[in-house]
């Protein structure tokens, strides 16, 4: 079965510091998007950033950036200048090898930002 | 631009009952996907609807069924509820499959508790 692996169940970071969340995936698709979603205690899954696999340049959205290593099938999320509002579950998602499933999610990393 | 909405926000049912959850897609999106998120897990794909037809299904039994309406809104129906059906049910809308832009935008979810 296809898997998305987030090897860090929990992480914590001091406010204003930088933290990196890791993710590996195993899609066999040749052209695809990868996603990081944030789920705060309010439950709504919010898109943080996405990466197009055919682009070599790593995606950046304000304080959020990715380190995309296509050959290694690695897709880590870096959060700079961490803020208290960044406290949430973070999920990595990749396309499925099955054409019938849009996305496969990892089990998530719980990030706590400490004042 | 209107985001994805879901109703109800919370629901309590007993084993054996039936439940209907509702979702309105984000404006401009005609594809709706449903996910089940058990406590402490990532979302699991249930099925997707496009052009009012099921366009892919995850590993869920037939008692999970759905509908999509001409206005692209959707329903998820679960018959013969079991205790393990207790979860957060997430709806996501997107552009049609196959166009290479299938970012999923999520609603706030419906929390279902089966007693």
PDB file of C-alpha atoms in Angstrom:
ATOM      1  CA  UNK A   1       0.000   0.000   0.000  1.00  0.00           C
ATOM      2  CA  UNK A   2       1.157   3.484  -0.754  1.00  0.00           C
ATOM      3  CA  UNK A   3       2.474   5.384   2.237  1.00  0.00           C
ATOM      4  CA  UNK A   4       3.299   8.898   3.248  1.00  0.00           C
ATOM      5  CA  UNK A   5       5.625   8.893   6.227  1.00  0.00           C
ATOM      6  CA  UNK A   6       5.965  11.655   8.763  1.00  0.00           C
ATOM      7  CA  UNK A   7       8.591  10.396  11.164  1.00  0.00           C
ATOM      8  CA  UNK A   8       8.105  13.043  13.854  1.00  0.00           C
ATOM      9  CA  UNK A   9       4.840  12.520  15.762  1.00  0.00           C
ATOM     10  CA  UNK A  10       5.476  15.595  17.911  1.00  0.00           C
ATOM     11  CA  UNK A  11       7.778  18.582  17.795  1.00  0.00           C
ATOM     12  CA  UNK A  12       8.166  21.796  19.718  1.00  0.00           C
ATOM     13  CA  UNK A  13       9.887  25.068  18.874  1.00  0.00           C
ATOM     14  CA  UNK A  14      10.492  28.344  20.640  1.00  0.00           C
ATOM     15  CA  UNK A  15       8.679  31.369  19.335  1.00  0.00           C
ATOM     16  CA  UNK A  16      10.677  33.158  16.578  1.00  0.00           C
ATOM     17  CA  UNK A  17      12.848  30.091  15.955  1.00  0.00           C
ATOM     18  CA  UNK A  18      12.907  27.848  12.876  1.00  0.00           C
ATOM     19  CA  UNK A  19      11.613  24.297  12.698  1.00  0.00           C
ATOM     20  CA  UNK A  20      11.621  21.648   9.963  1.00  0.00           C
ATOM     21  CA  UNK A  21       9.023  18.903   9.611  1.00  0.00           C
ATOM     22  CA  UNK A  22       9.962  15.886   7.520  1.00  0.00           C
ATOM     23  CA  UNK A  23       7.938  13.840   5.056  1.00  0.00           C
ATOM     24  CA  UNK A  24       8.706  11.030   2.629  1.00  0.00           C
ATOM     25  CA  UNK A  25       6.333   9.557   0.037  1.00  0.00           C
ATOM     26  CA  UNK A  26       6.334   6.815  -2.552  1.00  0.00           C
ATOM     27  CA  UNK A  27       4.111   7.854  -5.438  1.00  0.00           C
ATOM     28  CA  UNK A  28       4.912   6.424  -8.857  1.00  0.00           C
ATOM     29  CA  UNK A  29       3.318   9.360 -10.650  1.00  0.00           C
ATOM     30  CA  UNK A  30       5.645  11.325 -12.922  1.00  0.00           C
ATOM     31  CA  UNK A  31       4.013  14.726 -12.689  1.00  0.00           C
ATOM     32  CA  UNK A  32       2.271  15.649  -9.484  1.00  0.00           C
ATOM     33  CA  UNK A  33       1.746  18.126  -6.669  1.00  0.00           C
ATOM     34  CA  UNK A  34       2.731  17.666  -3.054  1.00  0.00           C
ATOM     35  CA  UNK A  35       0.991  19.422  -0.200  1.00  0.00           C
ATOM     36  CA  UNK A  36       1.375  20.459   3.395  1.00  0.00           C
ATOM     37  CA  UNK A  37      -1.809  21.097   5.343  1.00  0.00           C
ATOM     38  CA  UNK A  38      -2.222  22.591   8.805  1.00  0.00           C
ATOM     39  CA  UNK A  39      -5.022  21.509  11.140  1.00  0.00           C
ATOM     40  CA  UNK A  40      -5.386  23.708  14.236  1.00  0.00           C
ATOM     41  CA  UNK A  41      -7.645  22.727  17.144  1.00  0.00           C
ATOM     42  CA  UNK A  42     -10.527  24.276  15.205  1.00  0.00           C
ATOM     43  CA  UNK A  43     -10.211  21.145  12.980  1.00  0.00           C
ATOM     44  CA  UNK A  44     -10.315  22.816   9.576  1.00  0.00           C
ATOM     45  CA  UNK A  45      -7.614  21.554   7.241  1.00  0.00           C
ATOM     46  CA  UNK A  46      -5.835  24.585   5.824  1.00  0.00           C
ATOM     47  CA  UNK A  47      -3.499  24.478   2.832  1.00  0.00           C
ATOM     48  CA  UNK A  48      -0.068  25.738   3.861  1.00  0.00           C
ATOM     49  CA  UNK A  49       1.997  25.218   0.727  1.00  0.00           C
ATOM     50  CA  UNK A  50       2.182  23.083  -2.391  1.00  0.00           C
ATOM     51  CA  UNK A  51       5.009  21.986  -4.648  1.00  0.00           C
ATOM     52  CA  UNK A  52       4.816  21.062  -8.306  1.00  0.00           C
ATOM     53  CA  UNK A  53       7.075  18.071  -8.848  1.00  0.00           C
ATOM     54  CA  UNK A  54       8.345  19.193 -12.246  1.00  0.00           C
ATOM     55  CA  UNK A  55       9.604  22.475 -10.817  1.00  0.00           C
ATOM     56  CA  UNK A  56      13.115  22.336  -9.423  1.00  0.00           C
ATOM     57  CA  UNK A  57      12.674  25.512  -7.406  1.00  0.00           C
ATOM     58  CA  UNK A  58      11.407  24.930  -3.889  1.00  0.00           C
ATOM     59  CA  UNK A  59       8.056  26.550  -3.113  1.00  0.00           C
ATOM     60  CA  UNK A  60       7.884  29.439  -0.639  1.00  0.00           C
ATOM     61  CA  UNK A  61       4.893  31.094   1.013  1.00  0.00           C
ATOM     62  CA  UNK A  62       5.951  33.856   3.387  1.00  0.00           C
ATOM     63  CA  UNK A  63       7.463  32.106   6.457  1.00  0.00           C
ATOM     64  CA  UNK A  64       6.843  28.643   5.019  1.00  0.00           C
ATOM     65  CA  UNK A  65       9.144  26.915   2.552  1.00  0.00           C
ATOM     66  CA  UNK A  66       9.815  23.377   1.410  1.00  0.00           C
ATOM     67  CA  UNK A  67      12.897  21.334   0.680  1.00  0.00           C
ATOM     68  CA  UNK A  68      11.825  19.079  -2.173  1.00  0.00           C
ATOM     69  CA  UNK A  69      14.169  16.233  -3.100  1.00  0.00           C
ATOM     70  CA  UNK A  70      12.427  14.411  -5.947  1.00  0.00           C
ATOM     71  CA  UNK A  71      14.896  11.553  -6.327  1.00  0.00           C
ATOM     72  CA  UNK A  72      14.776  10.846  -2.606  1.00  0.00           C
ATOM     73  CA  UNK A  73      10.988  11.390  -2.525  1.00  0.00           C
ATOM     74  CA  UNK A  74      11.442  13.748   0.376  1.00  0.00           C
ATOM     75  CA  UNK A  75       9.338  16.848   1.017  1.00  0.00           C
ATOM     76  CA  UNK A  76      10.121  18.699   4.241  1.00  0.00           C
ATOM     77  CA  UNK A  77       8.434  21.855   5.524  1.00  0.00           C
ATOM     78  CA  UNK A  78      10.441  24.667   7.102  1.00  0.00           C
ATOM     79  CA  UNK A  79       8.698  27.234   9.260  1.00  0.00           C
ATOM     80  CA  UNK A  80      10.742  30.342   9.948  1.00  0.00           C
ATOM     81  CA  UNK A  81      10.102  32.884  12.704  1.00  0.00           C
ATOM     82  CA  UNK A  82       7.634  30.509  14.371  1.00  0.00           C
ATOM     83  CA  UNK A  83       4.527  32.119  15.863  1.00  0.00           C
ATOM     84  CA  UNK A  84       2.139  30.903  18.543  1.00  0.00           C
ATOM     85  CA  UNK A  85      -0.562  30.621  15.881  1.00  0.00           C
ATOM     86  CA  UNK A  86       1.526  27.990  14.087  1.00  0.00           C
ATOM     87  CA  UNK A  87       0.645  25.515  16.836  1.00  0.00           C
ATOM     88  CA  UNK A  88      -1.299  22.756  15.033  1.00  0.00           C
ATOM     89  CA  UNK A  89      -1.158  19.318  13.446  1.00  0.00           C
ATOM     90  CA  UNK A  90       0.688  19.360  10.142  1.00  0.00           C
ATOM     91  CA  UNK A  91      -0.085  16.795   7.456  1.00  0.00           C
ATOM     92  CA  UNK A  92       1.917  15.983   4.363  1.00  0.00           C
ATOM     93  CA  UNK A  93      -0.054  14.676   1.361  1.00  0.00           C
ATOM     94  CA  UNK A  94       0.928  13.164  -1.959  1.00  0.00           C
ATOM     95  CA  UNK A  95      -1.027  11.817  -4.921  1.00  0.00           C
ATOM     96  CA  UNK A  96      -2.060   8.206  -4.900  1.00  0.00           C
ATOM     97  CA  UNK A  97      -0.644   5.539  -7.188  1.00  0.00           C
ATOM     98  CA  UNK A  98      -4.252   4.569  -7.726  1.00  0.00           C
ATOM     99  CA  UNK A  99      -6.027   6.854 -10.160  1.00  0.00           C
ATOM    100  CA  UNK A 100      -9.126   6.677  -8.004  1.00  0.00           C
ATOM    101  CA  UNK A 101      -7.716   8.395  -4.926  1.00  0.00           C
ATOM    102  CA  UNK A 102      -6.812  12.071  -5.035  1.00  0.00           C
ATOM    103  CA  UNK A 103      -4.534  12.269  -2.021  1.00  0.00           C
ATOM    104  CA  UNK A 104      -2.827  10.074   0.551  1.00  0.00           C
ATOM    105  CA  UNK A 105      -2.018  11.707   3.887  1.00  0.00           C
ATOM    106  CA  UNK A 106       0.622  11.023   6.478  1.00  0.00           C
ATOM    107  CA  UNK A 107      -0.256  10.537  10.136  1.00  0.00           C
ATOM    108  CA  UNK A 108       0.731  14.086  10.973  1.00  0.00           C
ATOM    109  CA  UNK A 109       3.196  15.955  13.172  1.00  0.00           C
ATOM    110  CA  UNK A 110       1.906  17.821  16.195  1.00  0.00           C
ATOM    111  CA  UNK A 111       3.798  21.115  16.411  1.00  0.00           C
ATOM    112  CA  UNK A 112       3.795  23.186  19.575  1.00  0.00           C
ATOM    113  CA  UNK A 113       5.197  26.716  19.494  1.00  0.00           C
ATOM    114  CA  UNK A 114       6.347  27.780  22.954  1.00  0.00           C
ATOM    115  CA  UNK A 115       6.445  31.386  24.112  1.00  0.00           C
TER     116      UNK A 115
ATOM    117  CA  UNK B   1     -15.288  33.773  -3.056  1.00  0.00           C
ATOM    118  CA  UNK B   2     -17.226  31.307  -0.885  1.00  0.00           C
ATOM    119  CA  UNK B   3     -15.272  28.561   0.847  1.00  0.00           C
ATOM    120  CA  UNK B   4     -16.293  24.963   1.483  1.00  0.00           C
ATOM    121  CA  UNK B   5     -19.099  24.635   4.019  1.00  0.00           C
ATOM    122  CA  UNK B   6     -20.352  21.558   5.861  1.00  0.00           C
ATOM    123  CA  UNK B   7     -23.355  20.771   8.009  1.00  0.00           C
ATOM    124  CA  UNK B   8     -23.971  19.873  10.720  1.00  0.00           C
ATOM    125  CA  UNK B   9     -20.875  20.652  12.782  1.00  0.00           C
ATOM    126  CA  UNK B  10     -21.579  17.935  15.354  1.00  0.00           C
ATOM    127  CA  UNK B  11     -23.811  14.897  15.380  1.00  0.00           C
ATOM    128  CA  UNK B  12     -24.553  12.116  17.859  1.00  0.00           C
ATOM    129  CA  UNK B  13     -26.122   8.879  16.659  1.00  0.00           C
ATOM    130  CA  UNK B  14     -26.584   5.360  17.999  1.00  0.00           C
ATOM    131  CA  UNK B  15     -25.422   2.105  16.466  1.00  0.00           C
ATOM    132  CA  UNK B  16     -27.556   0.933  13.563  1.00  0.00           C
ATOM    133  CA  UNK B  17     -28.877   4.373  12.702  1.00  0.00           C
ATOM    134  CA  UNK B  18     -28.339   6.214   9.433  1.00  0.00           C
ATOM    135  CA  UNK B  19     -26.749   9.633   8.976  1.00  0.00           C
ATOM    136  CA  UNK B  20     -26.512  12.218   6.191  1.00  0.00           C
ATOM    137  CA  UNK B  21     -23.756  14.818   6.077  1.00  0.00           C
ATOM    138  CA  UNK B  22     -23.812  17.759   3.694  1.00  0.00           C
ATOM    139  CA  UNK B  23     -21.185  19.791   1.864  1.00  0.00           C
ATOM    140  CA  UNK B  24     -21.203  22.821  -0.397  1.00  0.00           C
ATOM    141  CA  UNK B  25     -18.175  23.221  -2.606  1.00  0.00           C
ATOM    142  CA  UNK B  26     -16.057  26.321  -2.998  1.00  0.00           C
ATOM    143  CA  UNK B  27     -17.239  28.574  -5.815  1.00  0.00           C
ATOM    144  CA  UNK B  28     -15.681  27.543  -9.130  1.00  0.00           C
ATOM    145  CA  UNK B  29     -15.104  23.932  -8.037  1.00  0.00           C
ATOM    146  CA  UNK B  30     -17.182  21.076  -9.421  1.00  0.00           C
ATOM    147  CA  UNK B  31     -15.451  18.120  -7.777  1.00  0.00           C
ATOM    148  CA  UNK B  32     -16.081  17.025  -4.190  1.00  0.00           C
ATOM    149  CA  UNK B  33     -14.129  14.478  -2.155  1.00  0.00           C
ATOM    150  CA  UNK B  34     -15.016  13.039   1.244  1.00  0.00           C
ATOM    151  CA  UNK B  35     -12.519  11.919   3.879  1.00  0.00           C
ATOM    152  CA  UNK B  36     -12.818  10.228   7.251  1.00  0.00           C
ATOM    153  CA  UNK B  37     -10.375  11.302   9.949  1.00  0.00           C
ATOM    154  CA  UNK B  38     -10.198   9.121  13.034  1.00  0.00           C
ATOM    155  CA  UNK B  39      -8.747  10.595  16.196  1.00  0.00           C
ATOM    156  CA  UNK B  40      -4.973  10.946  15.940  1.00  0.00           C
ATOM    157  CA  UNK B  41      -4.837   9.918  12.287  1.00  0.00           C
ATOM    158  CA  UNK B  42      -4.582  11.572   8.904  1.00  0.00           C
ATOM    159  CA  UNK B  43      -7.644  11.791   6.662  1.00  0.00           C
ATOM    160  CA  UNK B  44      -8.625   8.631   4.766  1.00  0.00           C
ATOM    161  CA  UNK B  45     -10.241   9.006   1.340  1.00  0.00           C
ATOM    162  CA  UNK B  46     -13.831   7.736   1.132  1.00  0.00           C
ATOM    163  CA  UNK B  47     -14.922   8.757  -2.377  1.00  0.00           C
ATOM    164  CA  UNK B  48     -14.993  11.557  -4.903  1.00  0.00           C
ATOM    165  CA  UNK B  49     -17.851  12.959  -6.984  1.00  0.00           C
ATOM    166  CA  UNK B  50     -17.523  14.680 -10.345  1.00  0.00           C
ATOM    167  CA  UNK B  51     -20.354  15.457 -12.728  1.00  0.00           C
ATOM    168  CA  UNK B  52     -22.800  13.935 -10.251  1.00  0.00           C
ATOM    169  CA  UNK B  53     -21.119  10.524 -10.465  1.00  0.00           C
ATOM    170  CA  UNK B  54     -18.735   8.671  -8.192  1.00  0.00           C
ATOM    171  CA  UNK B  55     -15.257   9.159  -9.630  1.00  0.00           C
ATOM    172  CA  UNK B  56     -13.144   7.056  -7.305  1.00  0.00           C
ATOM    173  CA  UNK B  57     -13.523   5.247  -4.021  1.00  0.00           C
ATOM    174  CA  UNK B  58     -11.288   4.335  -1.132  1.00  0.00           C
ATOM    175  CA  UNK B  59     -11.427   1.223   1.015  1.00  0.00           C
ATOM    176  CA  UNK B  60     -14.860   1.819   2.563  1.00  0.00           C
ATOM    177  CA  UNK B  61     -17.863  -0.558   2.559  1.00  0.00           C
ATOM    178  CA  UNK B  62     -20.987   0.060   0.458  1.00  0.00           C
ATOM    179  CA  UNK B  63     -22.910   1.367   3.468  1.00  0.00           C
ATOM    180  CA  UNK B  64     -20.947   4.565   2.807  1.00  0.00           C
ATOM    181  CA  UNK B  65     -22.658   6.206  -0.159  1.00  0.00           C
ATOM    182  CA  UNK B  66     -22.922   9.654  -1.636  1.00  0.00           C
ATOM    183  CA  UNK B  67     -24.599  12.022  -4.004  1.00  0.00           C
ATOM    184  CA  UNK B  68     -23.648  15.113  -5.912  1.00  0.00           C
ATOM    185  CA  UNK B  69     -26.221  17.646  -7.054  1.00  0.00           C
ATOM    186  CA  UNK B  70     -26.285  19.901 -10.139  1.00  0.00           C
ATOM    187  CA  UNK B  71     -25.058  22.825  -8.028  1.00  0.00           C
ATOM    188  CA  UNK B  72     -21.999  20.656  -7.100  1.00  0.00           C
ATOM    189  CA  UNK B  73     -23.021  20.271  -3.467  1.00  0.00           C
ATOM    190  CA  UNK B  74     -22.745  16.776  -2.068  1.00  0.00           C
ATOM    191  CA  UNK B  75     -24.050  14.419   0.589  1.00  0.00           C
ATOM    192  CA  UNK B  76     -22.376  11.577   2.418  1.00  0.00           C
ATOM    193  CA  UNK B  77     -24.731   8.887   3.714  1.00  0.00           C
ATOM    194  CA  UNK B  78     -23.724   6.202   6.174  1.00  0.00           C
ATOM    195  CA  UNK B  79     -26.122   3.353   6.909  1.00  0.00           C
ATOM    196  CA  UNK B  80     -26.064   0.886   9.791  1.00  0.00           C
ATOM    197  CA  UNK B  81     -23.712   3.009  11.856  1.00  0.00           C
ATOM    198  CA  UNK B  82     -20.987   1.266  13.821  1.00  0.00           C
ATOM    199  CA  UNK B  83     -18.995   2.540  16.776  1.00  0.00           C
ATOM    200  CA  UNK B  84     -15.862   2.758  14.583  1.00  0.00           C
ATOM    201  CA  UNK B  85     -17.634   5.263  12.341  1.00  0.00           C
ATOM    202  CA  UNK B  86     -17.071   7.863  15.047  1.00  0.00           C
ATOM    203  CA  UNK B  87     -14.726  10.352  13.400  1.00  0.00           C
ATOM    204  CA  UNK B  88     -14.344  13.763  11.819  1.00  0.00           C
ATOM    205  CA  UNK B  89     -15.755  13.749   8.283  1.00  0.00           C
ATOM    206  CA  UNK B  90     -14.095  16.214   5.964  1.00  0.00           C
ATOM    207  CA  UNK B  91     -15.335  17.422   2.627  1.00  0.00           C
ATOM    208  CA  UNK B  92     -12.942  18.931   0.099  1.00  0.00           C
ATOM    209  CA  UNK B  93     -13.619  20.595  -3.221  1.00  0.00           C
ATOM    210  CA  UNK B  94     -11.325  20.985  -6.203  1.00  0.00           C
ATOM    211  CA  UNK B  95     -11.159  21.528  -9.928  1.00  0.00           C
ATOM    212  CA  UNK B  96     -11.961  18.480 -12.109  1.00  0.00           C
ATOM    213  CA  UNK B  97      -9.578  15.516 -12.067  1.00  0.00           C
ATOM    214  CA  UNK B  98      -7.083  15.213 -14.876  1.00  0.00           C
ATOM    215  CA  UNK B  99      -6.397  18.907 -15.350  1.00  0.00           C
ATOM    216  CA  UNK B 100      -3.240  18.836 -13.289  1.00  0.00           C
ATOM    217  CA  UNK B 101      -4.570  21.299 -10.708  1.00  0.00           C
ATOM    218  CA  UNK B 102      -6.346  19.250  -8.091  1.00  0.00           C
ATOM    219  CA  UNK B 103      -5.545  21.059  -4.880  1.00  0.00           C
ATOM    220  CA  UNK B 104      -8.084  20.020  -2.286  1.00  0.00           C
ATOM    221  CA  UNK B 105      -9.715  22.798  -0.277  1.00  0.00           C
ATOM    222  CA  UNK B 106     -11.335  21.538   2.909  1.00  0.00           C
ATOM    223  CA  UNK B 107     -14.412  22.452   4.860  1.00  0.00           C
ATOM    224  CA  UNK B 108     -14.545  22.679   8.667  1.00  0.00           C
ATOM    225  CA  UNK B 109     -15.719  19.082   9.049  1.00  0.00           C
ATOM    226  CA  UNK B 110     -18.558  17.274  10.800  1.00  0.00           C
ATOM    227  CA  UNK B 111     -17.749  15.505  14.064  1.00  0.00           C
ATOM    228  CA  UNK B 112     -19.813  12.287  14.276  1.00  0.00           C
ATOM    229  CA  UNK B 113     -20.101  10.347  17.503  1.00  0.00           C
ATOM    230  CA  UNK B 114     -21.735   6.915  17.420  1.00  0.00           C
ATOM    231  CA  UNK B 115     -22.876   5.550  20.783  1.00  0.00           C
TER     232      UNK B 115
END
